[in-house]
Coordinates of N, CA and C and ligand atoms in Angstrom, one line a residue:
M283 N 18.6 -10.6 -14.5 CA 17.1 -10.8 -14.7 C 16.5 -10.7 -13.3
I284 N 15.4 -10.0 -13.2 CA 14.7 -9.8 -11.9 C 13.3 -10.6 -11.9
D285 N 13.0 -11.1 -10.7 CA 11.6 -11.5 -10.5 C 11.2 -10.5 -9.3
G286 N 10.3 -9.6 -9.7 CA 10.0 -8.5 -8.8 C 8.8 -8.7 -7.9
H287 N 8.3 -10.0 -7.7 CA 7.1 -10.1 -6.9 C 6.9 -11.6 -6.6
T288 N 7.4 -12.1 -5.5 CA 7.2 -13.5 -5.0 C 6.8 -13.5 -3.6
H289 N 5.9 -14.4 -3.2 CA 5.2 -14.4 -1.9 C 5.7 -15.6 -1.0
L290 N 5.9 -15.3 0.2 CA 6.1 -16.3 1.3 C 4.8 -16.8 1.8
E291 N 3.7 -16.3 1.3 CA 2.3 -16.5 1.8 C 2.0 -17.9 2.3
N292 N 2.4 -18.9 1.5 CA 2.0 -20.3 1.8 C 3.0 -21.1 2.7
G293 N 3.9 -20.3 3.2 CA 4.9 -21.0 4.1 C 5.1 -20.2 5.4
L294 N 6.1 -20.7 6.1 CA 6.4 -20.0 7.4 C 7.4 -18.8 7.1
L295 N 7.4 -17.9 8.0 CA 8.4 -16.8 7.9 C 9.7 -17.3 8.5
T296 N 10.4 -18.2 7.8 CA 11.7 -18.7 8.2 C 12.8 -18.5 7.2
K297 N 14.0 -18.6 7.6 CA 15.1 -18.4 6.7 C 15.1 -19.6 5.7
E298 N 14.8 -20.8 6.2 CA 14.8 -22.0 5.4 C 13.8 -21.8 4.2
Y299 N 12.6 -21.2 4.5 CA 11.7 -21.0 3.4 C 12.1 -20.0 2.4
V300 N 12.8 -18.9 2.9 CA 13.3 -17.9 2.0 C 14.4 -18.5 1.1
H301 N 15.2 -19.4 1.7 CA 16.2 -20.1 0.9 C 15.7 -21.0 -0.2
Q302 N 14.5 -21.5 0.0 CA 13.9 -22.3 -1.1 C 13.6 -21.4 -2.3
F303 N 13.2 -20.2 -2.0 CA 12.9 -19.2 -3.1 C 14.2 -18.8 -3.8
I304 N 15.3 -18.6 -3.0 CA 16.6 -18.2 -3.6 C 17.1 -19.3 -4.5
D305 N 17.0 -20.5 -4.0 CA 17.5 -21.7 -4.8 C 16.7 -21.8 -6.1
A306 N 15.4 -21.6 -6.0 CA 14.5 -21.6 -7.2 C 14.9 -20.5 -8.2
A307 N 15.2 -19.3 -7.7 CA 15.6 -18.2 -8.5 C 16.9 -18.5 -9.2
L308 N 17.9 -19.0 -8.5 CA 19.2 -19.4 -9.0 C 19.0 -20.3 -10.2
K309 N 18.2 -21.3 -10.0 CA 17.9 -22.3 -11.1 C 17.4 -21.7 -12.4
K310 N 16.6 -20.6 -12.2 CA 15.9 -19.9 -13.3 C 16.8 -18.8 -13.9
G311 N 17.9 -18.6 -13.4 CA 18.8 -17.5 -13.9 C 18.4 -16.1 -13.4
I312 N 17.7 -16.1 -12.3 CA 17.3 -14.8 -11.7 C 18.4 -14.3 -10.8
N313 N 18.9 -13.0 -11.0 CA 19.9 -12.5 -10.1 C 19.4 -11.5 -9.2
H314 N 18.2 -11.1 -9.3 CA 17.6 -10.2 -8.3 C 16.2 -10.7 -8.0
L315 N 16.0 -11.1 -6.7 CA 14.7 -11.7 -6.3 C 14.0 -10.8 -5.3
C316 N 12.8 -10.4 -5.6 CA 12.0 -9.5 -4.7 C 11.0 -10.4 -4.0
I317 N 11.1 -10.4 -2.6 CA 10.2 -11.1 -1.8 C 9.3 -10.2 -1.1
L318 N 8.0 -10.5 -1.0 CA 7.0 -9.7 -0.3 C 5.9 -10.5 0.2
D319 N 5.1 -9.9 1.1 CA 3.9 -10.6 1.5 C 2.8 -9.6 1.5
H320 N 1.6 -10.1 1.4 CA 0.4 -9.2 1.5 C 0.3 -8.6 2.8
T321 N -0.2 -7.3 2.9 CA -0.4 -6.7 4.1 C -1.5 -7.5 5.0
H322 N -2.3 -8.3 4.3 CA -3.4 -9.0 5.1 C -2.8 -10.1 5.9
R323 N -1.5 -10.5 5.7 CA -0.9 -11.5 6.5 C -0.7 -11.0 8.0
F324 N -0.5 -9.7 8.1 CA -0.1 -9.1 9.4 C -1.2 -8.4 10.2
Y325 N -1.2 -8.8 11.4 CA -2.3 -8.2 12.3 C -2.3 -6.7 12.3
E326 N -1.2 -6.1 12.2 CA -1.1 -4.6 12.3 C -1.9 -3.9 11.2
F327 N -2.1 -4.6 10.1 CA -2.8 -4.0 9.0 C -4.3 -4.3 8.9
K328 N -4.8 -4.9 10.0 CA -6.2 -5.3 10.0 C -7.2 -4.2 9.6
D329 N -6.9 -3.0 10.1 CA -7.9 -1.8 9.8 C -8.0 -1.5 8.3
L330 N -7.0 -1.9 7.6 CA -7.0 -1.7 6.1 C -8.2 -2.4 5.5
Y331 N -8.7 -3.4 6.2 CA -9.7 -4.3 5.6 C -11.1 -4.1 6.1
D332 N -11.3 -3.0 6.8 CA -12.6 -2.6 7.4 C -13.8 -2.8 6.3
Q333 N -13.6 -2.2 5.2 CA -14.6 -2.1 4.2 C -14.8 -3.5 3.6
V334 N -13.8 -4.3 3.3 CA -13.8 -5.6 2.8 C -14.6 -6.5 3.8
C335 N -14.3 -6.4 5.1 CA -14.9 -7.2 6.1 C -16.4 -6.9 6.3
S336 N -16.7 -5.6 6.2 CA -18.1 -5.3 6.4 C -19.0 -5.5 5.2
F337 N -18.3 -5.7 4.0 CA -19.1 -5.9 2.8 C -19.8 -7.2 2.8
D338 N -19.1 -8.3 3.2 CA -19.7 -9.6 3.2 C -19.0 -10.5 4.3
V339 N -19.8 -11.2 5.1 CA -19.2 -11.9 6.2 C -18.2 -13.0 5.7
R340 N -18.4 -13.5 4.5 CA -17.5 -14.5 3.9 C -16.1 -13.9 3.6
Q341 N -16.1 -12.6 3.2 CA -14.8 -11.9 3.0 C -14.2 -11.7 4.4
K342 N -15.0 -11.4 5.4 CA -14.4 -11.2 6.7 C -13.7 -12.5 7.2
K343 N -14.3 -13.6 7.0 CA -13.7 -14.9 7.3 C -12.4 -15.1 6.6
W344 N -12.5 -14.8 5.3 CA -11.3 -14.9 4.4 C -10.1 -14.1 4.9
V345 N -10.4 -12.8 5.3 CA -9.4 -11.9 5.8 C -8.8 -12.5 7.1
E346 N -9.7 -13.0 8.0 CA -9.3 -13.6 9.3 C -8.4 -14.8 9.1
S347 N -8.7 -15.6 8.0 CA -7.9 -16.8 7.8 C -6.5 -16.4 7.2
K348 N -6.4 -15.3 6.7 CA -5.1 -14.8 6.1 C -4.2 -14.2 7.2
Q349 N -4.8 -13.7 8.3 CA -4.0 -13.0 9.3 C -3.2 -14.0 10.1
K350 N -1.9 -14.1 10.0 CA -1.1 -15.1 10.6 C 0.0 -14.7 11.4
N351 N 0.5 -13.5 11.2 CA 1.8 -13.0 11.9 C 1.7 -11.6 12.3
S352 N 2.6 -11.3 13.2 CA 2.9 -9.9 13.5 C 3.9 -9.4 12.5
I353 N 3.9 -8.1 12.1 CA 4.8 -7.5 11.2 C 6.3 -7.6 11.8
Q354 N 6.3 -7.6 13.1 CA 7.6 -7.7 13.8 C 8.4 -9.0 13.4
E355 N 7.6 -10.1 13.2 CA 8.2 -11.4 12.8 C 8.8 -11.3 11.4
Y356 N 8.2 -10.5 10.5 CA 8.7 -10.3 9.2 C 10.0 -9.4 9.2
Y357 N 9.9 -8.3 10.0 CA 11.1 -7.5 10.2 C 12.3 -8.3 10.6
S358 N 12.0 -9.2 11.6 CA 13.1 -9.9 12.2 C 13.7 -10.9 11.2
L359 N 12.9 -11.5 10.4 CA 13.3 -12.4 9.3 C 14.2 -11.6 8.3
I360 N 13.7 -10.5 7.9 CA 14.5 -9.7 6.9 C 15.9 -9.3 7.5
Q361 N 15.9 -8.9 8.8 CA 17.2 -8.6 9.3 C 18.1 -9.8 9.4
E362 N 17.6 -10.9 9.7 CA 18.4 -12.2 9.8 C 19.0 -12.5 8.4
I363 N 18.1 -12.4 7.4 CA 18.6 -12.8 6.1 C 19.6 -11.8 5.6
K364 N 19.4 -10.5 5.9 CA 20.4 -9.5 5.4 C 21.8 -9.7 6.0
K365 N 21.9 -10.4 7.1 CA 23.2 -10.7 7.7 C 24.0 -11.7 6.9
E366 N 23.3 -12.5 6.1 CA 23.9 -13.6 5.4 C 24.5 -13.1 4.1
K367 N 25.5 -13.9 3.6 CA 26.1 -13.6 2.3 C 25.3 -14.5 1.3
L368 N 24.5 -13.8 0.4 CA 23.6 -14.5 -0.5 C 24.2 -14.6 -1.9
P369 N 23.8 -15.6 -2.7 CA 24.3 -15.8 -4.0 C 23.7 -14.8 -5.0
I370 N 22.6 -14.2 -4.7 CA 21.9 -13.2 -5.6 C 21.4 -12.1 -4.7
K371 N 21.0 -11.0 -5.4 CA 20.5 -9.9 -4.7 C 19.0 -10.3 -4.2
V372 N 18.7 -10.0 -3.0 CA 17.4 -10.3 -2.5 C 16.8 -9.1 -1.8
S373 N 15.6 -8.6 -2.3 CA 15.0 -7.4 -1.7 C 13.7 -7.9 -1.0
F374 N 13.4 -7.1 0.0 CA 12.2 -7.5 0.8 C 11.2 -6.3 0.8
G375 N 9.9 -6.6 0.6 CA 8.9 -5.5 0.6 C 7.6 -6.0 1.1
L376 N 6.6 -5.3 0.7 CA 5.2 -5.6 1.0 C 4.3 -5.4 -0.2
E377 N 3.3 -6.3 -0.4 CA 2.2 -6.0 -1.3 C 1.1 -5.4 -0.5
V378 N 0.8 -4.1 -0.7 CA -0.1 -3.4 0.1 C -1.5 -3.3 -0.7
C379 N -2.5 -3.8 0.0 CA -3.9 -3.7 -0.6 C -4.3 -2.2 -0.4
F380 N -4.1 -1.5 -1.5 CA -4.4 0.0 -1.5 C -5.9 0.3 -1.4
S381 N -6.1 1.3 -0.5 CA -7.5 1.8 -0.4 C -7.4 3.3 -0.2
P382 N -8.0 4.1 -1.1 CA -7.8 5.5 -1.0 C -8.2 6.1 0.3
S383 N -9.1 5.5 1.0 CA -9.6 6.0 2.3 C -8.6 5.7 3.4
H384 N -7.5 5.0 3.1 CA -6.6 4.6 4.2 C -5.2 5.1 3.9
I385 N -5.1 6.2 3.1 CA -3.8 6.7 2.8 C -3.0 7.2 4.0
D386 N -3.7 7.9 4.9 CA -3.0 8.4 6.1 C -2.5 7.2 7.0
F387 N -3.4 6.2 7.1 CA -3.0 5.0 7.9 C -1.8 4.3 7.3
L388 N -1.8 4.2 5.9 CA -0.6 3.6 5.3 C 0.6 4.4 5.4
K389 N 0.5 5.7 5.3 CA 1.7 6.6 5.4 C 2.4 6.3 6.7
E390 N 1.6 6.2 7.8 CA 2.2 5.9 9.1 C 2.8 4.5 9.2
K391 N 2.0 3.5 8.8 CA 2.4 2.1 9.0 C 3.7 1.8 8.1
L392 N 3.7 2.3 6.9 CA 4.7 1.9 5.9 C 6.0 2.6 6.3
N393 N 6.0 3.6 7.1 CA 7.2 4.3 7.5 C 7.9 3.6 8.7
E394 N 7.2 2.6 9.2 CA 7.8 2.0 10.5 C 9.0 1.1 10.2
F395 N 9.2 0.7 8.9 CA 10.4 -0.1 8.6 C 10.9 0.3 7.2
P396 N 12.2 0.3 7.1 CA 12.8 0.7 5.7 C 12.7 -0.4 4.7
Y397 N 11.6 -0.7 4.2 CA 11.4 -1.8 3.2 C 12.3 -1.4 1.9
D398 N 12.7 -2.5 1.3 CA 13.5 -2.2 0.0 C 12.6 -1.7 -1.1
F399 N 11.4 -2.2 -1.1 CA 10.4 -1.8 -2.1 C 9.0 -1.9 -1.6
L400 N 8.1 -1.2 -2.1 CA 6.7 -1.3 -1.7 C 5.8 -1.3 -2.9
V401 N 4.9 -2.3 -2.9 CA 4.1 -2.6 -4.1 C 2.6 -2.2 -3.7
G402 N 2.0 -1.4 -4.5 CA 0.6 -1.0 -4.3 C -0.2 -1.9 -5.2
A403 N -1.3 -2.4 -4.7 CA -2.1 -3.3 -5.4 C -3.6 -3.0 -5.2
I404 N -4.4 -3.1 -6.2 CA -5.9 -3.0 -6.0 C -6.4 -4.4 -6.0
H405 N -7.1 -4.8 -4.9 CA -7.6 -6.2 -4.8 C -9.1 -6.2 -4.6
S406 N -9.7 -5.0 -4.5 CA -11.2 -5.0 -4.3 C -11.8 -3.7 -4.9
I407 N -13.1 -3.8 -5.2 CA -13.8 -2.7 -5.8 C -14.9 -2.3 -4.8
N408 N -14.7 -1.1 -4.2 CA -15.6 -0.6 -3.2 C -15.9 -1.7 -2.1
G409 N -14.9 -2.5 -1.7 CA -15.1 -3.5 -0.7 C -15.3 -4.9 -1.2
A410 N -15.6 -5.0 -2.5 CA -15.8 -6.4 -3.0 C -14.6 -6.9 -3.6
I411 N -14.0 -8.0 -3.1 CA -12.8 -8.6 -3.7 C -13.2 -9.2 -5.0
Y412 N -12.3 -8.9 -6.1 CA -12.7 -9.3 -7.4 C -12.2 -10.7 -7.9
D413 N -11.3 -11.3 -7.1 CA -10.7 -12.5 -7.6 C -10.9 -13.8 -6.7
L414 N -11.9 -13.8 -6.0 CA -12.2 -15.0 -5.1 C -13.2 -15.9 -5.8
H415 N -13.0 -16.2 -7.1 CA -13.7 -17.1 -7.8 C -15.3 -17.0 -7.6
E416 N -15.9 -18.1 -7.2 CA -17.4 -18.1 -7.1 C -17.9 -17.0 -6.2
L417 N -17.3 -16.7 -5.1 CA -17.7 -15.6 -4.2 C -17.7 -14.3 -4.9
S418 N -16.6 -14.0 -5.6 CA -16.5 -12.7 -6.3 C -17.5 -12.6 -7.5
K419 N -17.8 -13.8 -8.1 CA -18.8 -13.8 -9.2 C -20.2 -13.4 -8.6
E420 N -20.4 -14.0 -7.4 CA -21.7 -13.8 -6.8 C -21.9 -12.3 -6.3
I421 N -20.9 -11.8 -5.7 CA -21.1 -10.5 -5.0 C -20.7 -9.3 -5.9
L422 N -19.9 -9.6 -7.0 CA -19.4 -8.5 -7.8 C -19.8 -8.6 -9.3
W423 N -19.2 -9.7 -9.9 CA -19.3 -9.8 -11.4 C -20.7 -9.9 -11.9
T424 N -21.5 -10.6 -11.2 CA -22.9 -10.7 -11.7 C -23.8 -9.7 -11.1
K425 N -23.3 -8.8 -10.2 CA -24.2 -7.8 -9.6 C -23.9 -6.4 -10.2
K426 N -22.7 -6.2 -10.6 CA -22.3 -4.8 -10.9 C -22.0 -4.7 -12.4
D427 N -22.3 -3.5 -12.9 CA -22.0 -3.3 -14.4 C -20.5 -3.4 -14.6
V428 N -20.1 -4.2 -15.6 CA -18.7 -4.5 -15.9 C -17.9 -3.3 -16.2
D429 N -18.5 -2.4 -17.0 CA -17.8 -1.1 -17.3 C -17.5 -0.4 -16.0
E430 N -18.4 -0.4 -15.1 CA -18.2 0.3 -13.8 C -17.1 -0.3 -13.0
I431 N -17.0 -1.7 -13.0 CA -16.0 -2.4 -12.3 C -14.6 -2.0 -12.8
Y432 N -14.5 -2.0 -14.2 CA -13.2 -1.6 -14.8 C -12.9 -0.1 -14.5
K433 N -13.9 0.8 -14.6 CA -13.6 2.2 -14.3 C -13.1 2.4 -12.9
Q434 N -13.8 1.7 -11.9 CA -13.4 1.9 -10.5 C -12.0 1.3 -10.3
Y435 N -11.8 0.1 -10.9 CA -10.5 -0.5 -10.7 C -9.4 0.4 -11.2
F436 N -9.5 0.9 -12.4 CA -8.4 1.7 -12.9 C -8.3 3.1 -12.2
D437 N -9.4 3.6 -11.8 CA -9.4 4.9 -11.1 C -8.6 4.7 -9.8
C438 N -8.9 3.6 -9.1 CA -8.2 3.3 -7.9 C -6.7 3.1 -8.1
L439 N -6.4 2.4 -9.2 CA -5.0 2.2 -9.6 C -4.2 3.5 -9.8
I440 N -4.9 4.5 -10.4 CA -4.3 5.8 -10.7 C -4.1 6.5 -9.3
Q441 N -5.0 6.4 -8.4 CA -4.8 7.0 -7.1 C -3.7 6.3 -6.4
A442 N -3.5 5.0 -6.6 CA -2.3 4.3 -5.9 C -1.0 4.9 -6.5
I443 N -1.0 5.1 -7.8 CA 0.2 5.6 -8.5 C 0.5 7.0 -7.9
D444 N -0.6 7.9 -7.9 CA -0.4 9.3 -7.4 C -0.1 9.4 -5.9
S445 N -0.4 8.4 -5.2 CA -0.3 8.5 -3.7 C 1.2 8.6 -3.3
K446 N 2.1 8.3 -4.2 CA 3.6 8.3 -3.9 C 3.9 7.4 -2.7
L447 N 3.1 6.5 -2.4 CA 3.4 5.5 -1.3 C 4.2 4.4 -1.8
F448 N 4.2 4.1 -3.1 CA 4.8 2.9 -3.6 C 5.9 3.1 -4.7
T449 N 6.8 2.1 -4.7 CA 7.8 2.1 -5.7 C 7.4 1.4 -7.0
Q450 N 6.3 0.6 -6.8 CA 5.9 -0.4 -7.9 C 4.4 -0.6 -7.7
I451 N 3.8 -0.8 -8.9 CA 2.3 -1.1 -8.9 C 2.1 -2.6 -9.4
A452 N 1.4 -3.3 -8.6 CA 1.2 -4.8 -8.9 C 0.2 -5.0 -10.1
H453 N 0.5 -6.0 -10.8 CA -0.4 -6.6 -11.9 C -1.4 -5.5 -12.3
P454 N -1.0 -4.5 -13.1 CA -1.9 -3.4 -13.4 C -3.2 -3.7 -14.1
D455 N -3.2 -4.8 -15.0 CA -4.5 -5.1 -15.6 C -5.0 -6.5 -15.3
V456 N -4.8 -6.9 -14.1 CA -5.2 -8.2 -13.7 C -6.7 -8.3 -13.6
I457 N -7.4 -7.2 -13.6 CA -8.9 -7.2 -13.5 C -9.5 -8.0 -14.7
K458 N -8.7 -8.3 -15.7 CA -9.1 -9.0 -16.9 C -9.1 -10.6 -16.6
M459 N -8.7 -11.0 -15.4 CA -8.4 -12.4 -15.2 C -9.5 -13.4 -15.6
Y460 N -10.7 -13.0 -15.4 CA -11.8 -14.0 -15.8 C -12.3 -13.8 -17.2
E461 N -11.5 -13.0 -18.0 CA -11.9 -12.8 -19.4 C -13.3 -12.1 -19.5
I462 N -13.6 -11.3 -18.5 CA -14.8 -10.5 -18.6 C -14.4 -9.1 -19.0
Y463 N -14.8 -8.6 -20.1 CA -14.3 -7.3 -20.6 C -15.3 -6.2 -20.6
P464 N -14.9 -5.0 -20.5 CA -15.8 -3.8 -20.6 C -16.3 -3.6 -22.1
H465 N -17.3 -2.8 -22.2 CA -17.8 -2.5 -23.5 C -17.1 -1.3 -24.2
Y466 N -16.2 -0.7 -23.4 CA -15.5 0.5 -24.0 C -14.0 0.2 -24.2
D467 N -13.4 1.0 -25.1 CA -12.0 0.7 -25.5 C -11.1 1.2 -24.3
L468 N -10.2 0.4 -24.0 CA -9.3 0.7 -22.8 C -8.0 1.5 -23.2
K469 N -7.9 1.8 -24.5 CA -6.7 2.5 -24.9 C -6.4 3.8 -24.1
D470 N -7.5 4.6 -24.0 CA -7.3 5.9 -23.3 C -6.9 5.7 -21.8
T471 N -7.5 4.7 -21.2 CA -7.1 4.3 -19.9 C -5.6 4.0 -19.8
Y472 N -5.2 3.1 -20.7 CA -3.7 2.7 -20.7 C -2.8 4.0 -20.8
I473 N -3.2 4.9 -21.7 CA -2.4 6.1 -21.9 C -2.4 6.9 -20.6
K474 N -3.6 7.1 -20.0 CA -3.6 7.8 -18.7 C -2.7 7.2 -17.7
I475 N -2.8 5.9 -17.5 CA -2.0 5.2 -16.5 C -0.5 5.5 -16.8
A476 N -0.1 5.4 -18.1 CA 1.3 5.6 -18.5 C 1.7 7.0 -18.1
Q477 N 0.9 8.0 -18.4 CA 1.2 9.4 -18.0 C 1.4 9.5 -16.5
H478 N 0.5 9.0 -15.8 CA 0.6 9.1 -14.3 C 1.8 8.4 -13.8
A479 N 2.1 7.2 -14.3 CA 3.3 6.4 -13.8 C 4.6 7.1 -14.1
C480 N 4.6 7.7 -15.3 CA 5.7 8.5 -15.7 C 6.0 9.7 -14.8
Q481 N 4.9 10.4 -14.5 CA 4.9 11.6 -13.7 C 5.4 11.2 -12.2
A482 N 4.9 10.1 -11.7 CA 5.1 9.7 -10.3 C 6.4 8.9 -10.2
Q483 N 7.0 8.5 -11.4 CA 8.2 7.7 -11.4 C 8.0 6.4 -10.7
V484 N 6.9 5.7 -11.0 CA 6.6 4.5 -10.4 C 6.7 3.4 -11.4
A485 N 7.3 2.2 -11.0 CA 7.4 1.1 -11.9 C 6.1 0.3 -12.0
L486 N 5.8 -0.3 -13.1 CA 4.6 -1.1 -13.3 C 5.1 -2.6 -13.5
E487 N 4.3 -3.5 -13.0 CA 4.7 -4.9 -13.2 C 4.2 -5.5 -14.5
D488 N 5.0 -6.3 -15.1 CA 4.6 -7.2 -16.2 C 4.5 -8.6 -15.5
N489 N 3.3 -8.9 -15.0 CA 3.1 -9.9 -14.0 C 2.4 -11.1 -14.7
T490 N 3.1 -12.3 -14.6 CA 2.6 -13.5 -15.3 C 1.6 -14.3 -14.5
G491 N 1.3 -13.8 -13.3 CA 0.5 -14.6 -12.4 C -0.8 -15.1 -12.9
A492 N -1.5 -14.1 -13.6 CA -2.9 -14.5 -14.1 C -2.8 -15.5 -15.2
S493 N -1.7 -15.7 -15.9 CA -1.6 -16.6 -17.0 C -1.6 -18.1 -16.5
Y494 N -1.0 -18.3 -15.3 CA -1.0 -19.7 -14.8 C -1.9 -19.9 -13.6
R495 N -2.2 -18.8 -12.9 CA -3.1 -19.0 -11.7 C -4.5 -18.9 -12.1
Y496 N -4.8 -18.1 -13.2 CA -6.2 -18.0 -13.6 C -6.4 -18.4 -15.1
H497 N -5.3 -18.9 -15.7 CA -5.4 -19.4 -17.1 C -5.8 -18.4 -18.1
H498 N -5.4 -17.1 -17.8 CA -5.7 -16.1 -18.8 C -4.7 -16.2 -20.0
P499 N -5.3 -16.1 -21.2 CA -4.4 -16.4 -22.4 C -3.3 -15.4 -22.6
E500 N -3.4 -14.1 -22.1 CA -2.3 -13.2 -22.2 C -1.3 -13.5 -21.1
V501 N 0.0 -13.5 -21.5 CA 1.0 -13.7 -20.4 C 1.6 -12.3 -20.1
G502 N 1.3 -11.9 -18.9 CA 1.6 -10.6 -18.4 C 0.6 -9.5 -19.0
L503 N 1.2 -8.3 -19.2 CA 0.3 -7.2 -19.6 C -0.4 -7.5 -21.0
N504 N -1.5 -6.8 -21.1 CA -2.1 -6.8 -22.5 C -1.1 -6.1 -23.4
P505 N -0.9 -6.7 -24.6 CA 0.1 -6.2 -25.5 C 0.1 -4.7 -25.9
L506 N -1.1 -4.2 -26.1 CA -1.3 -2.8 -26.4 C -0.9 -1.9 -25.1
F507 N -1.3 -2.4 -24.0 CA -1.0 -1.7 -22.7 C 0.6 -1.7 -22.6
R508 N 1.2 -2.8 -22.8 CA 2.7 -2.9 -22.6 C 3.4 -1.9 -23.6
Q509 N 2.8 -1.9 -24.8 CA 3.4 -1.1 -25.9 C 3.3 0.4 -25.5
I510 N 2.2 0.8 -25.0 CA 2.0 2.2 -24.6 C 2.9 2.5 -23.4
L511 N 3.0 1.6 -22.4 CA 3.9 1.9 -21.3 C 5.3 2.0 -21.8
Q512 N 5.7 1.2 -22.7 CA 7.1 1.3 -23.2 C 7.3 2.6 -24.0
E513 N 6.3 3.0 -24.8 CA 6.4 4.3 -25.5 C 6.6 5.5 -24.6
H514 N 6.0 5.3 -23.4 CA 6.1 6.4 -22.4 C 7.3 6.3 -21.4
H515 N 8.1 5.3 -21.7 CA 9.3 5.0 -20.9 C 9.0 4.7 -19.5
V516 N 7.9 4.0 -19.2 CA 7.6 3.6 -17.9 C 8.4 2.3 -17.6
K517 N 9.0 2.3 -16.4 CA 9.8 1.1 -16.0 C 8.9 -0.1 -15.8
L518 N 9.2 -1.2 -16.5 CA 8.4 -2.4 -16.4 C 9.3 -3.4 -15.6
I519 N 8.7 -4.1 -14.7 CA 9.4 -5.2 -14.0 C 8.8 -6.5 -14.2
S520 N 9.6 -7.5 -14.6 CA 9.0 -8.8 -14.8 C 8.8 -9.5 -13.4
C521 N 7.6 -10.0 -13.3 CA 7.1 -10.5 -12.0 C 6.3 -11.8 -12.2
S522 N 6.6 -12.8 -11.3 CA 5.8 -14.1 -11.5 C 4.6 -14.2 -10.5
D523 N 4.6 -13.4 -9.5 CA 3.6 -13.5 -8.4 C 3.6 -14.9 -7.9
A524 N 4.8 -15.5 -7.8 CA 4.9 -16.9 -7.3 C 4.4 -17.0 -5.9
H525 N 3.6 -17.9 -5.6 CA 3.1 -18.2 -4.2 C 3.7 -19.5 -3.7
Y526 N 4.6 -20.1 -4.5 CA 5.4 -21.3 -4.2 C 6.7 -21.2 -4.9
P527 N 7.8 -21.7 -4.2 CA 9.1 -21.6 -4.9 C 9.2 -22.0 -6.3
E528 N 8.5 -23.1 -6.6 CA 8.5 -23.6 -8.0 C 8.0 -22.7 -9.1
D529 N 7.2 -21.7 -8.6 CA 6.7 -20.7 -9.6 C 7.5 -19.5 -9.8
V530 N 8.6 -19.4 -9.2 CA 9.5 -18.2 -9.4 C 9.9 -18.2 -10.9
A531 N 9.7 -17.0 -11.4 CA 10.0 -16.7 -12.9 C 9.2 -17.5 -13.8
R532 N 8.1 -18.0 -13.3 CA 7.2 -18.9 -14.2 C 6.7 -18.0 -15.4
N533 N 6.8 -18.6 -16.6 CA 6.3 -18.0 -17.8 C 7.1 -16.8 -18.3
F534 N 8.2 -16.5 -17.7 CA 9.0 -15.3 -18.1 C 9.4 -15.4 -19.6
E535 N 9.7 -16.7 -20.0 CA 10.1 -16.9 -21.4 C 9.0 -16.5 -22.4
R536 N 7.7 -16.4 -21.9 CA 6.6 -16.0 -22.7 C 6.2 -14.6 -22.7
I537 N 6.8 -13.8 -21.9 CA 6.5 -12.3 -21.9 C 7.2 -11.8 -23.2
I538 N 6.3 -11.3 -24.1 CA 6.9 -10.8 -25.4 C 7.4 -9.4 -25.2
Ligands
LIG845 ZN1 -2.0 -8.9 -5.9
LIG846 ZN1 1.0 -10.8 -5.3

């Protein structure tokens, strides 16, 4: 059993902290643990957040608060851990905040180290971050047409799939997290995503994060979306989006 998406974000980049995740995975019966961190943790990816920072000064402050390490520190940690004999398979990657206007930048940066896996994620809509609670509600959800938010989110997701930069796409329908829904049927969108993922041979996540971090009633993917992806034989990866060791594999028993 795999947990394809867990974050060191709230801890130090140390072997001891990685081992807390490995111990938690062992307890949950996970035999393949995928560890990643957001690109916004690393100074070298700062340019990726130009649009987000210029959109609202509070977002700029948020990005600055997240920037904590050099990517070199992460590479060194990965190399140290890979020298050890571990009780389960552990892979290391990045969760990349995808932005279509930064494809060339990403191509260069992501080639600098042989990551085991690379996850593409959409975290903002034209520069507005959609999941920062009250701030996102103020600058995005109450300002912009919901149908447009969904269309732009999924359009960007398809561009991430087609970019061939990634082995995996993060939380594909997490835009639903606040239970604010569009006025149009998403079935055609789900089919389009399945076709593109199939074509690009990219795996999609069945990510339980929104169910316990945002209390969304669906655990993982929307059931119709999951069914369509399965019918198209898209590879699905169970992911907890754990930001703490105790959340590794959380709610996996509830992914139907
Ligand atoms: Zn994410
Ligand atoms: Zn994540």
